Amino acid sequence: MGTEQEEALEGKGRGAAGGRYGRFVEDGRAFAITDPRTPRPWVNVISNPSFGLVVSQAGGGFTWVENSQLAVITRWEQDLIRDRSGKFLYLRDGDSGAEWSAAPAPVWAPWEEFECRHGLGYTTFTMHLHGIRSRWTLFVHPGEPVELWLVELANSGERERTLELMPYLEWNCGVAPSPRREFTKLFIENDFDTQRGIAVATSHMWEVPSERWGHWNTSFPFVAAFGGSLPVTQATGDKEVFLGRYGDLARPAALRRESWPARFGRHGDPVVALRSRVVVPARGAVTVGFALAVGRTREEAEARVAAWRSPEVMRPVLAEVGRGWLERLQPVQVATPEASLDTLVNLWLPYQTISARLWGRCGYYQQSGAFGFRDQLQDSQLWLGLDPPRCKAQILLHAAHQFADGSVYHWWHPLSEQGHVTRMSDDLLWLAYVTASYLRETRDFSILDEAVPFLDDPHPAPLAEHVRRAFARVRRRSSPRGLPFIGAGDWNDGLSAVGLEERGESVWLAQFLAGLLADWAEIARRTGDEATGRDYRAWREALVTAINAHAWDGEWFVRAWRDDGQPLGSRTCERGTIYLNAQSWAVLNDVTSPERAAACLAAVKKHLVTEVGALLLTPAYDRPVREIGYITRYAPGMRENGGVYTHAATWAIAAAAKLRDAELVGRLLAAINPVGKDPEQYWAEPYVLPGNVDGPESPHFGRGGWTWYTGSAAWLHRVVTQWVLGVRPEWEGLRIDPCLPPGWRRASLVRPWCGAVYRVDMESATGVGGGAVEALLLDGEPVGSPWLPVPDRPGATHRVQVRLG
Ligand code: GLC
C-alpha cells in the first residue's frame, strides 16, 4: 500500500473523532492505540493452531491451550468495564519506590507516553514513566505452545537505574470460568524449580466427563510453566502473599515487602509472582524475556520455557511470526478506492477469522473453545483462497462429528469430545454447502471419496455419503406441504422454540436447501450419478414451488411458521414483521421470479436498511415470547433482536450486488466498515468486525459489540471478493461479475483458482457504479463468456482485464 493510501487510512481514522484512541500504522498491519480508555476493551487475539492468548489495550487477558474454555491456563475474570484481570508485569524503582506496570493495568500509574500496538500475531505496550521507557511485546510461537514476552527497558536519564521486575499471573489449569472456583482451586498444585527459576502448575481434577472413571475424576492433561531470563531473587505461589489480605492488584503488598514466603504446593491460592532485579545503565537499555509454556509433562513444559525465554532466542521468532502472517494472507489481495476496506480484506478480516475463529475460537465477549458445526465450517471457506487443504481438513473434521442418521452435533469440544445434540435444523446442511464451495474452488472431486466414520458408527463412509444422509434427514423432517421443519432453530440460534414439536417450518432453510440442491444435482451429474441429479433437481423444483406458493407475504417472504401455525416475519406480525435472511437468500439462491426478487430487495431497503447496516428483523421483540425462543429475550435492538447482525448483514450486501444495486452495495459496505466510526457511538475495535451493532430500538443505536468471535469476518471477506469485486468460482468457470459501488473507477484483485493465479484489473470509465462487464480479456485475448475456463497449466499467472460500463 502506498503512502497516499496510508494517509487516507489515517485520515479516516481521525475523522469522526476516530483518532482520539488510535490509528492504523505500518500500512495497516498494526493498530496503535494511544489512549487506553477506549469505550470498551480493544483487544488482540493471538493464536497458533493450538495455543493462544487474548490481550486488551489495558493489559487484561488470559492464555489457553487447545481449547479456550476447557483448558484455560491463566485465570481471568470477564469484566469489560474494569478490565483488570490478567497476567501483569510490575515494575518498581528500588531507590524511589515508584511502582507501575508495563501496561496501564493494573496500576494505571500516570504515564508520559503510552501506546498499545496490536499487530498480526503480537501486541506491544510502550509506556514511558519515571524516566524508563518500557516496551512489552506479547506473542506466541508459531508452532509451539509457548507465549513469549519480550521486554525492553530503556533508561532515558543520566544515572543508572535499579529496577525490580515482577511478573504476576494466576493459575487456572482447567475449565473457565469456574462457577465453583473455591472448589476447583483445591486441586491445583504449583511448584517452583529454584534451580531453573521456573514456576509450574497443573490440576489434579479437570471438570470434563471421564468415560472410564466417572464424574470429575480425571487430571488436567497439561502442565504449565512460567519463567524468565533474569535470575529470580524471590518467588511466591500464593495470591495472598502477593496481594496482601484484601489487597488490590493496583497496589500489591508484595511490591513493598522485603521477603516473600514461597508458599508453593497444594494449599494456597495458586499464582506465580517472580521478582528479579535489573540494572539499566544511564542512556542505556536492557532486554529480558519471559515464557509461559505448556507441556504434557512437567519436564516438557519446563524445557519449553528454558528453550524460549531468552530475548536472543525470541527475537527471530517474533520476526518469523510477522513474516508468517503476511505470507499466510498474501495469496488474496485487493486494491480498491477504499483504503480502509483493503486493509480489512487483505489483513484484518482473514487474521480475525484464522486467529480468533478457527484457531482460538475465542474473543473477549465469548470464550468458546468448541467447534460450532455450522460456524467453523463457514469460517473455513476463508482458506479456499489461501490454503485449500485446510478447508478440506475442516470439512472432514466436521463430517466426523455427524451421526449415522445424518444429524450432527450443534457444537463439540476438542479435547473432551463433549458435544451438544439439538433439534437445530440447518447445521448438517453446512457440510453440503462448504463441500460445494470447496469443489467449485478446487475441482478436487476426490474429497467426495474421503472416508470418515460417524460418531455412532466407526465404519468409515465417503464424504458423499455423509452429505447424502444430511439431505435425507432434512427431507424426512419436512412438512406435508414440502417445507423443512425449523426445529430448535435454523441459522438463527435464537429462534429456539419456533418448531420444537416439528410442525413449524423455515422459509430461510427452504431457500438455503434449494440452493444446495442445485449444487448437489450438478455434483451428482459430474460424478455420473444421474439418478440423484434428477432427484435433487425435482426436489428443488418442488421446494421453489412451495416457497412461492406459501411464503410470499405480498411484499416480501415470510421467515417461518411456528408449531401453532403463526407466521414470523409477516405483515400480520406486530413484532418481527420482516426478517432479512428470507429476503437475501431468496435473491442469492434464485428461488423466485425477478419481480419478487426485486420486491424483496426493495422491502429490505424500505424496512431494514439503517445508517449502521441492515437489521436482522424489525420491529424488535419487546418482551419474551415463549413460542419463539430466546431471540425475543434480548433487549430490543440488541444482537439478533432487531440489531444489525453483521453475519447476516454481509449476505444482504451479496444480494444487493447480485441484483446490481450498486448504491445499496456502497451504502452497506460503508455501514459495516468499522474503520473511522465515531468511537463514542460505536465503542468497539475499529480493526475487526463486531458480531452485532445495536439497532434503532436500542438507546445505543450504532454501538458495536461481540467483536472478534463472529462469522461475519470470513463472510465479509467472501462477499467483497466474490460479490462486490465479483470474482467467483462457479461450476461453469471463474465468474467475473463485479458490482462496484458508485465512484469506484478501478479495483483489482489477485487470487488463486484451481492452481493458477489470477490478477484481475477492473475499470469503469463512468464510475457510476454497478456497470456491467463490457469487455473481458484473459491474457490479452477476449473471452466470449462471463466465465474464465479452468486453467490447463497449474502454477501459471493469468492477467485478466475487465472493462465495466
Ligand atoms: C451465533 C452462532 C451462529 C448462528 C448465529 C445466528 O453467531 O454462533 O451459529 O448462526 O449466532 O443466530
Tab-separated table of N, CA and C and ligand atoms in Angstrom, residues 357 366 372-375 378 410 426-427 430 490-495 581 616 630 634 639-640 645 647 651 691 706 709-711, ligand 1:
chain	number	residue	atom	x	y	z
A	357	ARG	N	-11.325	-17.158	15.169
A	357	ARG	CA	-12.449	-18.061	14.905
A	357	ARG	C	-12.021	-19.511	14.698
A	366	GLN	N	-16.690	-13.718	24.241
A	366	GLN	CA	-17.050	-15.142	24.294
A	366	GLN	C	-15.796	-15.993	24.234
A	372	GLY	N	-18.249	-24.971	16.412
A	372	GLY	CA	-19.656	-24.935	16.059
A	372	GLY	C	-19.791	-25.648	14.724
A	373	PHE	N	-20.756	-26.551	14.621
A	373	PHE	CA	-20.810	-27.334	13.375
A	373	PHE	C	-20.936	-26.415	12.173
A	374	ARG	N	-21.868	-25.469	12.264
A	374	ARG	CA	-22.029	-24.568	11.125
A	374	ARG	C	-20.976	-23.468	11.110
A	375	ASP	N	-20.566	-23.033	12.309
A	375	ASP	CA	-19.732	-21.828	12.385
A	375	ASP	C	-18.356	-22.002	11.752
A	378	GLN	N	-18.288	-22.593	8.007
A	378	GLN	CA	-18.400	-21.355	7.214
A	378	GLN	C	-17.080	-20.593	7.228
A	410	HIS	N	-24.445	-29.884	17.391
A	410	HIS	CA	-24.539	-28.441	17.132
A	410	HIS	C	-23.161	-27.816	17.367
A	426	ASP	N	-30.490	-26.736	10.566
A	426	ASP	CA	-29.648	-26.415	9.405
A	426	ASP	C	-28.214	-26.906	9.514
A	427	ASP	N	-27.730	-27.147	10.748
A	427	ASP	CA	-26.304	-27.435	10.948
A	427	ASP	C	-25.740	-28.419	9.923
A	430	TRP	N	-24.685	-27.421	6.322
A	430	TRP	CA	-23.490	-26.631	6.016
A	430	TRP	C	-22.354	-27.527	5.522
A	490	ASP	N	-32.908	-22.491	12.945
A	490	ASP	CA	-32.113	-22.819	11.748
A	490	ASP	C	-30.818	-22.024	11.857
A	491	TRP	N	-30.441	-21.197	10.920
A	491	TRP	CA	-29.202	-20.457	11.141
A	491	TRP	C	-29.297	-19.603	12.403
A	492	ASN	N	-30.495	-19.120	12.650
A	492	ASN	CA	-30.706	-18.215	13.769
A	492	ASN	C	-30.946	-19.014	15.046
A	493	ASP	N	-29.898	-19.111	15.857
A	493	ASP	CA	-29.960	-19.857	17.109
A	493	ASP	C	-31.096	-19.416	18.030
A	494	GLY	N	-31.373	-18.119	17.999
A	494	GLY	CA	-32.336	-17.566	18.948
A	494	GLY	C	-33.781	-17.924	18.627
A	495	LEU	N	-34.044	-18.474	17.444
A	495	LEU	CA	-35.407	-18.931	17.123
A	495	LEU	C	-35.563	-20.324	17.726
A	581	ASN	N	-32.969	-12.422	6.364
A	581	ASN	CA	-32.429	-13.601	5.660
A	581	ASN	C	-33.387	-14.195	4.636
A	616	LEU	N	-31.452	-7.377	11.258
A	616	LEU	CA	-31.828	-8.772	11.015
A	616	LEU	C	-33.345	-8.925	10.956
A	630	TYR	N	-35.366	-17.603	22.443
A	630	TYR	CA	-34.602	-16.620	23.212
A	630	TYR	C	-34.248	-15.370	22.423
A	634	TYR	N	-33.733	-11.018	24.266
A	634	TYR	CA	-32.741	-9.935	24.224
A	634	TYR	C	-33.478	-8.606	24.317
A	639	ARG	N	-28.262	-7.568	19.411
A	639	ARG	CA	-27.952	-8.835	18.733
A	639	ARG	C	-29.017	-9.160	17.675
A	640	GLU	N	-29.459	-10.422	17.637
A	640	GLU	CA	-30.406	-10.799	16.583
A	640	GLU	C	-31.759	-10.089	16.713
A	645	TYR	N	-27.096	-7.716	12.708
A	645	TYR	CA	-26.314	-8.907	12.998
A	645	TYR	C	-25.364	-9.051	11.813
A	647	HIS	N	-23.108	-10.884	10.559
A	647	HIS	CA	-23.013	-12.112	9.771
A	647	HIS	C	-24.068	-12.083	8.646
A	651	TRP	N	-24.590	-10.953	3.982
A	651	TRP	CA	-25.392	-11.615	2.933
A	651	TRP	C	-26.263	-10.603	2.199
A	691	GLY	N	-19.821	-8.762	16.163
A	691	GLY	CA	-20.917	-9.676	15.820
A	691	GLY	C	-22.208	-8.903	15.592
A	706	TRP	N	-19.511	-7.677	20.749
A	706	TRP	CA	-19.203	-9.073	20.419
A	706	TRP	C	-18.159	-9.149	19.311
A	709	TYR	N	-15.187	-12.702	17.898
A	709	TYR	CA	-15.783	-14.022	17.762
A	709	TYR	C	-17.070	-13.953	16.945
A	710	THR	N	-16.899	-13.752	15.654
A	710	THR	CA	-18.060	-13.638	14.764
A	710	THR	C	-17.725	-14.166	13.380
A	711	GLY	N	-18.681	-14.885	12.822
A	711	GLY	CA	-18.507	-15.432	11.479
A	711	GLY	C	-18.567	-14.365	10.390
B	1	GLC	C1	-24.155	-17.135	16.576
B	1	GLC	C2	-23.935	-18.599	16.367
B	1	GLC	C3	-24.192	-18.974	14.924
B	1	GLC	C4	-25.558	-18.506	14.500
B	1	GLC	C5	-25.707	-17.025	14.723
B	1	GLC	C6	-27.088	-16.517	14.435
B	1	GLC	O1	-23.185	-16.415	15.906
B	1	GLC	O2	-22.625	-18.952	16.718
B	1	GLC	O3	-24.093	-20.360	14.772
B	1	GLC	O4	-25.753	-18.845	13.154
B	1	GLC	O5	-25.419	-16.725	16.080
B	1	GLC	O6	-28.007	-16.868	15.417
